[in-house]
Amino acid sequence: MNNNLNFFKISKFFLYLAPFSTAIVTASTLFPFIVGKYVFFRAAVDLALIFFLLGLLLQDKLSVMGSRLSAKLKSPLVIAVSIFVLIFILSGFFGVNPSNSFWSNFERGEGGIQIIHLYVFFLLLAVVFREEKDWLKLFWVLIAAAALMILYGAAAGLKMSGFIGGAFGGSGFRFSGSIGNPAYVATYLVFSLFYACYLLFGADRRESDKNSRGIIFYWEKLKTLKGIILMFFMILFFVFFWLAATRGAFVGLLAAIVAGTAYFVYGRKNLRKWFFGGVVVLLLAVGTMVYFKDTAFVKSIPGSRVFDISFSAQTWQHRTYMWKIAYDGFKERPLLGWGPENFINIFDRHFNVQYFNPTEGFGAWFDRAHSIYFDYLAETGILGLSSYLGIFAVFYWQLFKRRDDQRRQSALQNALIFAIPVAYLVQGIVLFDVLPTYLNVFSVLAFASYKFQKMD
């Protein structure tokens, strides 16, 4: 059997290669931070699929992979993702511009063709990555890709020849890396922090029992070479997360920390008072910085933009205009929406003149609702949004359903798995998805599928 794994190993190689798409920048194209990424990602996924199918046809004599594929397709989380993808495609087919819904455009590179590639990526990960070590390698790959993203942005920030981006210290500077947009850099690095934390603290419960107890065990891990390297990456990711100065991701990270900690202390009465005390201190600290956001001291802090949280802010007002437009569009086509990539039609039809500000040159043209919820509601209808939220409903249902079986895993591991979707779903209130975000979301969902199956 070992001699018959070559095609599957090649498929796995291309799956490991796909996350590096986030580091690709094609300066020669009209949209340098977009085009190269989706071309690279799709090519890697296509090659992974080709070699996987060759393996099924020519080398899977014992139907090992075929059986795994069949079993995965019957698992609740994979079914939930499959339903969402199917409705996404159907909404495009029955939308106002099926061609645009499927092929998208040069600027965005999304649409049906992208969601199909993401689904194949998700499914292949769930089937081909059979052991914990496969996933740990993937997390290292995702960390390496994030480091390359930062390295590109640092080179651009230092104004090195051939690199595109804002210079460090410039007016209103926000770090955009190789992604090109600070908001997505921040969300991307939240996932990167999750991978680093999981590798550092995600030990099997039996491993921690074998070595020592509680915090002493994790403290010993920090002093190893692996621990030092991961701590370096965690600090690196947080520094550049902060330099991206994105409020939505900042609030999402805070929500994830609170949610993950709450999950961790659940059932541990001796820790509850510390948890509530910590939450109070955190809220007071952030609230104080928000209250004094206009003072010279707060403004002097790099990345202090994250504290400029106000419902009267122009960016918030613009988003509420877009959400109203999206909702008006939804009411016209409530079931399957207008089709992916067709929000521009809704925007034109329900244009709000308050959104147009000629003096600032902002808000005259938009093709997204700037919220994953309103985007899916308007473009894929109530069925699309429900199926999308259904993915996370199934995620948490499976997580809590197997709570008793999770005792063999570390409490921190469970808390991390619980927390990461919280960060994503909170930041998604004010931001839409792009490839770097999707790639991480589908990677985490595939990993969750593995973990839930392992619990069975």
mmCIF file with all atom_site columns, N, CA and C in Angstrom, residues 153-205:
data_model
loop_
_atom_site.group_PDB
_atom_site.id
_atom_site.type_symbol
_atom_site.label_atom_id
_atom_site.label_alt_id
_atom_site.label_comp_id
_atom_site.label_asym_id
_atom_site.label_entity_id
_atom_site.label_seq_id
_atom_site.pdbx_PDB_ins_code
_atom_site.Cartn_x
_atom_site.Cartn_y
_atom_site.Cartn_z
_atom_site.occupancy
_atom_site.B_iso_or_equiv
_atom_site.pdbx_formal_charge
_atom_site.auth_seq_id
_atom_site.auth_comp_id
_atom_site.auth_asym_id
_atom_site.auth_atom_id
_atom_site.pdbx_PDB_model_num
ATOM 1   N N  . GLY A 1 153 ? 5.158  43.085 3.179  1.00 0.00 ? 153 GLY A N  1
ATOM 2   C CA . GLY A 1 153 ? 4.706  44.391 3.644  1.00 0.00 ? 153 GLY A CA 1
ATOM 3   C C  . GLY A 1 153 ? 5.820  45.196 4.281  1.00 0.00 ? 153 GLY A C  1
ATOM 4   N N  . ALA A 1 154 ? 6.724  44.512 4.993  1.00 0.00 ? 154 ALA A N  1
ATOM 5   C CA . ALA A 1 154 ? 7.856  45.204 5.610  1.00 0.00 ? 154 ALA A CA 1
ATOM 6   C C  . ALA A 1 154 ? 8.784  45.766 4.545  1.00 0.00 ? 154 ALA A C  1
ATOM 7   N N  . ALA A 1 155 ? 9.009  44.981 3.483  1.00 0.00 ? 155 ALA A N  1
ATOM 8   C CA . ALA A 1 155 ? 9.853  45.461 2.378  1.00 0.00 ? 155 ALA A CA 1
ATOM 9   C C  . ALA A 1 155 ? 9.215  46.666 1.703  1.00 0.00 ? 155 ALA A C  1
ATOM 10  N N  . ALA A 1 156 ? 7.899  46.607 1.526  1.00 0.00 ? 156 ALA A N  1
ATOM 11  C CA . ALA A 1 156 ? 7.191  47.750 0.940  1.00 0.00 ? 156 ALA A CA 1
ATOM 12  C C  . ALA A 1 156 ? 7.257  48.956 1.866  1.00 0.00 ? 156 ALA A C  1
ATOM 13  N N  . GLY A 1 157 ? 7.126  48.698 3.169  1.00 0.00 ? 157 GLY A N  1
ATOM 14  C CA . GLY A 1 157 ? 7.185  49.782 4.142  1.00 0.00 ? 157 GLY A CA 1
ATOM 15  C C  . GLY A 1 157 ? 8.534  50.469 4.178  1.00 0.00 ? 157 GLY A C  1
ATOM 16  N N  . LEU A 1 158 ? 9.577  49.720 3.851  1.00 0.00 ? 158 LEU A N  1
ATOM 17  C CA . LEU A 1 158 ? 10.930 50.281 3.792  1.00 0.00 ? 158 LEU A CA 1
ATOM 18  C C  . LEU A 1 158 ? 11.240 50.843 2.411  1.00 0.00 ? 158 LEU A C  1
ATOM 19  N N  . LYS A 1 159 ? 10.233 50.850 1.530  1.00 0.00 ? 159 LYS A N  1
ATOM 20  C CA . LYS A 1 159 ? 10.343 51.403 0.170  1.00 0.00 ? 159 LYS A CA 1
ATOM 21  C C  . LYS A 1 159 ? 11.421 50.712 -0.656 1.00 0.00 ? 159 LYS A C  1
ATOM 22  N N  . MET A 1 160 ? 11.521 49.404 -0.487 1.00 0.00 ? 160 MET A N  1
ATOM 23  C CA . MET A 1 160 ? 12.461 48.636 -1.299 1.00 0.00 ? 160 MET A CA 1
ATOM 24  C C  . MET A 1 160 ? 11.920 48.516 -2.714 1.00 0.00 ? 160 MET A C  1
ATOM 25  N N  . SER A 1 161 ? 12.815 48.525 -3.672 1.00 0.00 ? 161 SER A N  1
ATOM 26  C CA . SER A 1 161 ? 12.433 48.501 -5.079 1.00 0.00 ? 161 SER A CA 1
ATOM 27  C C  . SER A 1 161 ? 11.652 47.236 -5.429 1.00 0.00 ? 161 SER A C  1
ATOM 28  N N  . GLY A 1 162 ? 10.565 47.405 -6.172 1.00 0.00 ? 162 GLY A N  1
ATOM 29  C CA . GLY A 1 162 ? 9.767  46.277 -6.638 1.00 0.00 ? 162 GLY A CA 1
ATOM 30  C C  . GLY A 1 162 ? 8.644  45.874 -5.705 1.00 0.00 ? 162 GLY A C  1
ATOM 31  N N  . PHE A 1 163 ? 8.546  46.515 -4.544 1.00 0.00 ? 163 PHE A N  1
ATOM 32  C CA . PHE A 1 163 ? 7.497  46.177 -3.578 1.00 0.00 ? 163 PHE A CA 1
ATOM 33  C C  . PHE A 1 163 ? 6.473  47.310 -3.502 1.00 0.00 ? 163 PHE A C  1
ATOM 34  N N  . ILE A 1 164 ? 5.196  46.931 -3.453 1.00 0.00 ? 164 ILE A N  1
ATOM 35  C CA . ILE A 1 164 ? 4.104  47.904 -3.474 1.00 0.00 ? 164 ILE A CA 1
ATOM 36  C C  . ILE A 1 164 ? 3.494  48.027 -2.084 1.00 0.00 ? 164 ILE A C  1
ATOM 37  N N  . GLY A 1 165 ? 3.290  49.260 -1.627 1.00 0.00 ? 165 GLY A N  1
ATOM 38  C CA . GLY A 1 165 ? 2.648  49.465 -0.332 1.00 0.00 ? 165 GLY A CA 1
ATOM 39  C C  . GLY A 1 165 ? 3.074  50.765 0.306  1.00 0.00 ? 165 GLY A C  1
ATOM 40  N N  . GLY A 1 166 ? 2.370  51.143 1.386  1.00 0.00 ? 166 GLY A N  1
ATOM 41  C CA . GLY A 1 166 ? 2.673  52.382 2.083  1.00 0.00 ? 166 GLY A CA 1
ATOM 42  C C  . GLY A 1 166 ? 3.956  52.297 2.878  1.00 0.00 ? 166 GLY A C  1
ATOM 43  N N  . ALA A 1 167 ? 4.606  53.439 3.047  1.00 0.00 ? 167 ALA A N  1
ATOM 44  C CA . ALA A 1 167 ? 5.870  53.511 3.777  1.00 0.00 ? 167 ALA A CA 1
ATOM 45  C C  . ALA A 1 167 ? 5.613  53.608 5.275  1.00 0.00 ? 167 ALA A C  1
ATOM 46  N N  . PHE A 1 168 ? 6.458  52.946 6.054  1.00 0.00 ? 168 PHE A N  1
ATOM 47  C CA . PHE A 1 168 ? 6.373  53.062 7.504  1.00 0.00 ? 168 PHE A CA 1
ATOM 48  C C  . PHE A 1 168 ? 6.493  54.532 7.904  1.00 0.00 ? 168 PHE A C  1
ATOM 49  N N  . GLY A 1 169 ? 5.664  54.946 8.851  1.00 0.00 ? 169 GLY A N  1
ATOM 50  C CA . GLY A 1 169 ? 5.755  56.313 9.352  1.00 0.00 ? 169 GLY A CA 1
ATOM 51  C C  . GLY A 1 169 ? 5.002  57.330 8.534  1.00 0.00 ? 169 GLY A C  1
ATOM 52  N N  . GLY A 1 170 ? 4.423  56.904 7.415  1.00 0.00 ? 170 GLY A N  1
ATOM 53  C CA . GLY A 1 170 ? 3.664  57.831 6.586  1.00 0.00 ? 170 GLY A CA 1
ATOM 54  C C  . GLY A 1 170 ? 2.377  58.264 7.266  1.00 0.00 ? 170 GLY A C  1
ATOM 55  N N  . SER A 1 171 ? 1.806  59.342 6.793  1.00 0.00 ? 171 SER A N  1
ATOM 56  C CA . SER A 1 171 ? 0.570  59.861 7.368  1.00 0.00 ? 171 SER A CA 1
ATOM 57  C C  . SER A 1 171 ? -0.559 58.839 7.223  1.00 0.00 ? 171 SER A C  1
ATOM 58  N N  . GLY A 1 172 ? -1.181 58.505 8.346  1.00 0.00 ? 172 GLY A N  1
ATOM 59  C CA . GLY A 1 172 ? -2.280 57.547 8.322  1.00 0.00 ? 172 GLY A CA 1
ATOM 60  C C  . GLY A 1 172 ? -1.854 56.138 7.961  1.00 0.00 ? 172 GLY A C  1
ATOM 61  N N  . PHE A 1 173 ? -0.581 55.796 8.170  1.00 0.00 ? 173 PHE A N  1
ATOM 62  C CA . PHE A 1 173 ? -0.074 54.476 7.781  1.00 0.00 ? 173 PHE A CA 1
ATOM 63  C C  . PHE A 1 173 ? -0.803 53.357 8.510  1.00 0.00 ? 173 PHE A C  1
ATOM 64  N N  . ARG A 1 174 ? -1.203 52.357 7.727  1.00 0.00 ? 174 ARG A N  1
ATOM 65  C CA . ARG A 1 174 ? -1.740 51.114 8.254  1.00 0.00 ? 174 ARG A CA 1
ATOM 66  C C  . ARG A 1 174 ? -1.104 49.982 7.458  1.00 0.00 ? 174 ARG A C  1
ATOM 67  N N  . PHE A 1 175 ? -0.645 48.974 8.148  1.00 0.00 ? 175 PHE A N  1
ATOM 68  C CA . PHE A 1 175 ? 0.095  47.893 7.497  1.00 0.00 ? 175 PHE A CA 1
ATOM 69  C C  . PHE A 1 175 ? -0.832 47.065 6.617  1.00 0.00 ? 175 PHE A C  1
ATOM 70  N N  . SER A 1 176 ? -0.432 46.857 5.358  1.00 0.00 ? 176 SER A N  1
ATOM 71  C CA . SER A 1 176 ? -1.286 46.115 4.424  1.00 0.00 ? 176 SER A CA 1
ATOM 72  C C  . SER A 1 176 ? -0.622 44.866 3.850  1.00 0.00 ? 176 SER A C  1
ATOM 73  N N  . GLY A 1 177 ? 0.646  44.634 4.185  1.00 0.00 ? 177 GLY A N  1
ATOM 74  C CA . GLY A 1 177 ? 1.313  43.403 3.782  1.00 0.00 ? 177 GLY A CA 1
ATOM 75  C C  . GLY A 1 177 ? 1.233  43.106 2.304  1.00 0.00 ? 177 GLY A C  1
ATOM 76  N N  . SER A 1 178 ? 1.185  41.825 1.971  1.00 0.00 ? 178 SER A N  1
ATOM 77  C CA . SER A 1 178 ? 1.023  41.409 0.576  1.00 0.00 ? 178 SER A CA 1
ATOM 78  C C  . SER A 1 178 ? -0.449 41.258 0.218  1.00 0.00 ? 178 SER A C  1
ATOM 79  N N  . ILE A 1 179 ? -1.338 41.549 1.175  1.00 0.00 ? 179 ILE A N  1
ATOM 80  C CA . ILE A 1 179 ? -2.777 41.449 0.925  1.00 0.00 ? 179 ILE A CA 1
ATOM 81  C C  . ILE A 1 179 ? -3.317 42.743 0.338  1.00 0.00 ? 179 ILE A C  1
ATOM 82  N N  . GLY A 1 180 ? -2.697 43.861 0.703  1.00 0.00 ? 180 GLY A N  1
ATOM 83  C CA . GLY A 1 180 ? -3.050 45.137 0.092  1.00 0.00 ? 180 GLY A CA 1
ATOM 84  C C  . GLY A 1 180 ? -4.136 45.921 0.790  1.00 0.00 ? 180 GLY A C  1
ATOM 85  N N  . ASN A 1 181 ? -4.740 45.334 1.821  1.00 0.00 ? 181 ASN A N  1
ATOM 86  C CA . ASN A 1 181 ? -5.813 46.010 2.554  1.00 0.00 ? 181 ASN A CA 1
ATOM 87  C C  . ASN A 1 181 ? -5.635 45.715 4.040  1.00 0.00 ? 181 ASN A C  1
ATOM 88  N N  . PRO A 1 182 ? -5.434 46.744 4.872  1.00 0.00 ? 182 PRO A N  1
ATOM 89  C CA . PRO A 1 182 ? -5.185 46.521 6.303  1.00 0.00 ? 182 PRO A CA 1
ATOM 90  C C  . PRO A 1 182 ? -6.283 45.732 7.005  1.00 0.00 ? 182 PRO A C  1
ATOM 91  N N  . ALA A 1 183 ? -7.531 45.937 6.589  1.00 0.00 ? 183 ALA A N  1
ATOM 92  C CA . ALA A 1 183 ? -8.641 45.242 7.242  1.00 0.00 ? 183 ALA A CA 1
ATOM 93  C C  . ALA A 1 183 ? -8.502 43.731 7.095  1.00 0.00 ? 183 ALA A C  1
ATOM 94  N N  . TYR A 1 184 ? -8.093 43.282 5.917  1.00 0.00 ? 184 TYR A N  1
ATOM 95  C CA . TYR A 1 184 ? -7.943 41.846 5.692  1.00 0.00 ? 184 TYR A CA 1
ATOM 96  C C  . TYR A 1 184 ? -6.669 41.304 6.309  1.00 0.00 ? 184 TYR A C  1
ATOM 97  N N  . VAL A 1 185 ? -5.643 42.140 6.397  1.00 0.00 ? 185 VAL A N  1
ATOM 98  C CA . VAL A 1 185 ? -4.421 41.736 7.095  1.00 0.00 ? 185 VAL A CA 1
ATOM 99  C C  . VAL A 1 185 ? -4.751 41.413 8.551  1.00 0.00 ? 185 VAL A C  1
ATOM 100 N N  . ALA A 1 186 ? -5.536 42.273 9.187  1.00 0.00 ? 186 ALA A N  1
ATOM 101 C CA . ALA A 1 186 ? -5.882 42.073 10.594 1.00 0.00 ? 186 ALA A CA 1
ATOM 102 C C  . ALA A 1 186 ? -6.661 40.775 10.796 1.00 0.00 ? 186 ALA A C  1
ATOM 103 N N  . THR A 1 187 ? -7.677 40.553 9.971  1.00 0.00 ? 187 THR A N  1
ATOM 104 C CA . THR A 1 187 ? -8.457 39.318 10.081 1.00 0.00 ? 187 THR A CA 1
ATOM 105 C C  . THR A 1 187 ? -7.591 38.099 9.804  1.00 0.00 ? 187 THR A C  1
ATOM 106 N N  . TYR A 1 188 ? -6.758 38.190 8.790  1.00 0.00 ? 188 TYR A N  1
ATOM 107 C CA . TYR A 1 188 ? -5.848 37.098 8.423  1.00 0.00 ? 188 TYR A CA 1
ATOM 108 C C  . TYR A 1 188 ? -4.934 36.749 9.596  1.00 0.00 ? 188 TYR A C  1
ATOM 109 N N  . LEU A 1 189 ? -4.413 37.762 10.281 1.00 0.00 ? 189 LEU A N  1
ATOM 110 C CA . LEU A 1 189 ? -3.481 37.523 11.376 1.00 0.00 ? 189 LEU A CA 1
ATOM 111 C C  . LEU A 1 189 ? -4.180 37.005 12.632 1.00 0.00 ? 189 LEU A C  1
ATOM 112 N N  . VAL A 1 190 ? -5.473 37.240 12.770 1.00 0.00 ? 190 VAL A N  1
ATOM 113 C CA . VAL A 1 190 ? -6.218 36.615 13.866 1.00 0.00 ? 190 VAL A CA 1
ATOM 114 C C  . VAL A 1 190 ? -6.182 35.097 13.697 1.00 0.00 ? 190 VAL A C  1
ATOM 115 N N  . PHE A 1 191 ? -6.400 34.624 12.477 1.00 0.00 ? 191 PHE A N  1
ATOM 116 C CA . PHE A 1 191 ? -6.297 33.189 12.204 1.00 0.00 ? 191 PHE A CA 1
ATOM 117 C C  . PHE A 1 191 ? -4.870 32.694 12.438 1.00 0.00 ? 191 PHE A C  1
ATOM 118 N N  . SER A 1 192 ? -3.891 33.483 12.026 1.00 0.00 ? 192 SER A N  1
ATOM 119 C CA . SER A 1 192 ? -2.488 33.096 12.207 1.00 0.00 ? 192 SER A CA 1
ATOM 120 C C  . SER A 1 192 ? -2.156 32.942 13.687 1.00 0.00 ? 192 SER A C  1
ATOM 121 N N  . LEU A 1 193 ? -2.685 33.830 14.510 1.00 0.00 ? 193 LEU A N  1
ATOM 122 C CA . LEU A 1 193 ? -2.505 33.716 15.960 1.00 0.00 ? 193 LEU A CA 1
ATOM 123 C C  . LEU A 1 193 ? -3.128 32.428 16.483 1.00 0.00 ? 193 LEU A C  1
ATOM 124 N N  . PHE A 1 194 ? -4.268 32.057 15.928 1.00 0.00 ? 194 PHE A N  1
ATOM 125 C CA . PHE A 1 194 ? -4.916 30.803 16.327 1.00 0.00 ? 194 PHE A CA 1
ATOM 126 C C  . PHE A 1 194 ? -4.015 29.611 16.034 1.00 0.00 ? 194 PHE A C  1
ATOM 127 N N  . TYR A 1 195 ? -3.438 29.556 14.825 1.00 0.00 ? 195 TYR A N  1
ATOM 128 C CA . TYR A 1 195 ? -2.580 28.430 14.466 1.00 0.00 ? 195 TYR A CA 1
ATOM 129 C C  . TYR A 1 195 ? -1.369 28.348 15.392 1.00 0.00 ? 195 TYR A C  1
ATOM 130 N N  . ALA A 1 196 ? -0.752 29.485 15.670 1.00 0.00 ? 196 ALA A N  1
ATOM 131 C CA . ALA A 1 196 ? 0.421  29.499 16.544 1.00 0.00 ? 196 ALA A CA 1
ATOM 132 C C  . ALA A 1 196 ? 0.042  29.071 17.961 1.00 0.00 ? 196 ALA A C  1
ATOM 133 N N  . CYS A 1 197 ? -1.079 29.564 18.457 1.00 0.00 ? 197 CYS A N  1
ATOM 134 C CA . CYS A 1 197 ? -1.541 29.188 19.798 1.00 0.00 ? 197 CYS A CA 1
ATOM 135 C C  . CYS A 1 197 ? -1.861 27.701 19.865 1.00 0.00 ? 197 CYS A C  1
ATOM 136 N N  . TYR A 1 198 ? -2.485 27.188 18.816 1.00 0.00 ? 198 TYR A N  1
ATOM 137 C CA . TYR A 1 198 ? -2.837 25.766 18.816 1.00 0.00 ? 198 TYR A CA 1
ATOM 138 C C  . TYR A 1 198 ? -1.578 24.901 18.839 1.00 0.00 ? 198 TYR A C  1
ATOM 139 N N  . LEU A 1 199 ? -0.592 25.266 18.032 1.00 0.00 ? 199 LEU A N  1
ATOM 140 C CA . LEU A 1 199 ? 0.656  24.503 18.005 1.00 0.00 ? 199 LEU A CA 1
ATOM 141 C C  . LEU A 1 199 ? 1.381  24.571 19.344 1.00 0.00 ? 199 LEU A C  1
ATOM 142 N N  . LEU A 1 200 ? 1.255  25.692 20.021 1.00 0.00 ? 200 LEU A N  1
ATOM 143 C CA . LEU A 1 200 ? 1.960  25.873 21.290 1.00 0.00 ? 200 LEU A CA 1
ATOM 144 C C  . LEU A 1 200 ? 1.218  25.247 22.464 1.00 0.00 ? 200 LEU A C  1
ATOM 145 N N  . PHE A 1 201 ? -0.098 25.444 22.510 1.00 0.00 ? 201 PHE A N  1
ATOM 146 C CA . PHE A 1 201 ? -0.867 25.030 23.680 1.00 0.00 ? 201 PHE A CA 1
ATOM 147 C C  . PHE A 1 201 ? -1.809 23.863 23.422 1.00 0.00 ? 201 PHE A C  1
ATOM 148 N N  . GLY A 1 202 ? -1.896 23.417 22.173 1.00 0.00 ? 202 GLY A N  1
ATOM 149 C CA . GLY A 1 202 ? -2.897 22.411 21.845 1.00 0.00 ? 202 GLY A CA 1
ATOM 150 C C  . GLY A 1 202 ? -2.451 20.993 22.074 1.00 0.00 ? 202 GLY A C  1
ATOM 151 N N  . ALA A 1 203 ? -1.815 20.723 23.203 1.00 0.00 ? 203 ALA A N  1
ATOM 152 C CA . ALA A 1 203 ? -1.356 19.367 23.497 1.00 0.00 ? 203 ALA A CA 1
ATOM 153 C C  . ALA A 1 203 ? -2.531 18.461 23.811 1.00 0.00 ? 203 ALA A C  1
ATOM 154 N N  . ASP A 1 204 ? -2.366 17.184 23.508 1.00 0.00 ? 204 ASP A N  1
ATOM 155 C CA . ASP A 1 204 ? -3.354 16.189 23.900 1.00 0.00 ? 204 ASP A CA 1
ATOM 156 C C  . ASP A 1 204 ? -3.430 16.133 25.425 1.00 0.00 ? 204 ASP A C  1
ATOM 157 N N  . ARG A 1 205 ? -4.619 15.961 25.958 1.00 0.00 ? 205 ARG A N  1
ATOM 158 C CA . ARG A 1 205 ? -4.807 15.933 27.413 1.00 0.00 ? 205 ARG A CA 1
ATOM 159 C C  . ARG A 1 205 ? -3.936 14.864 28.059 1.00 0.00 ? 205 ARG A C  1
#
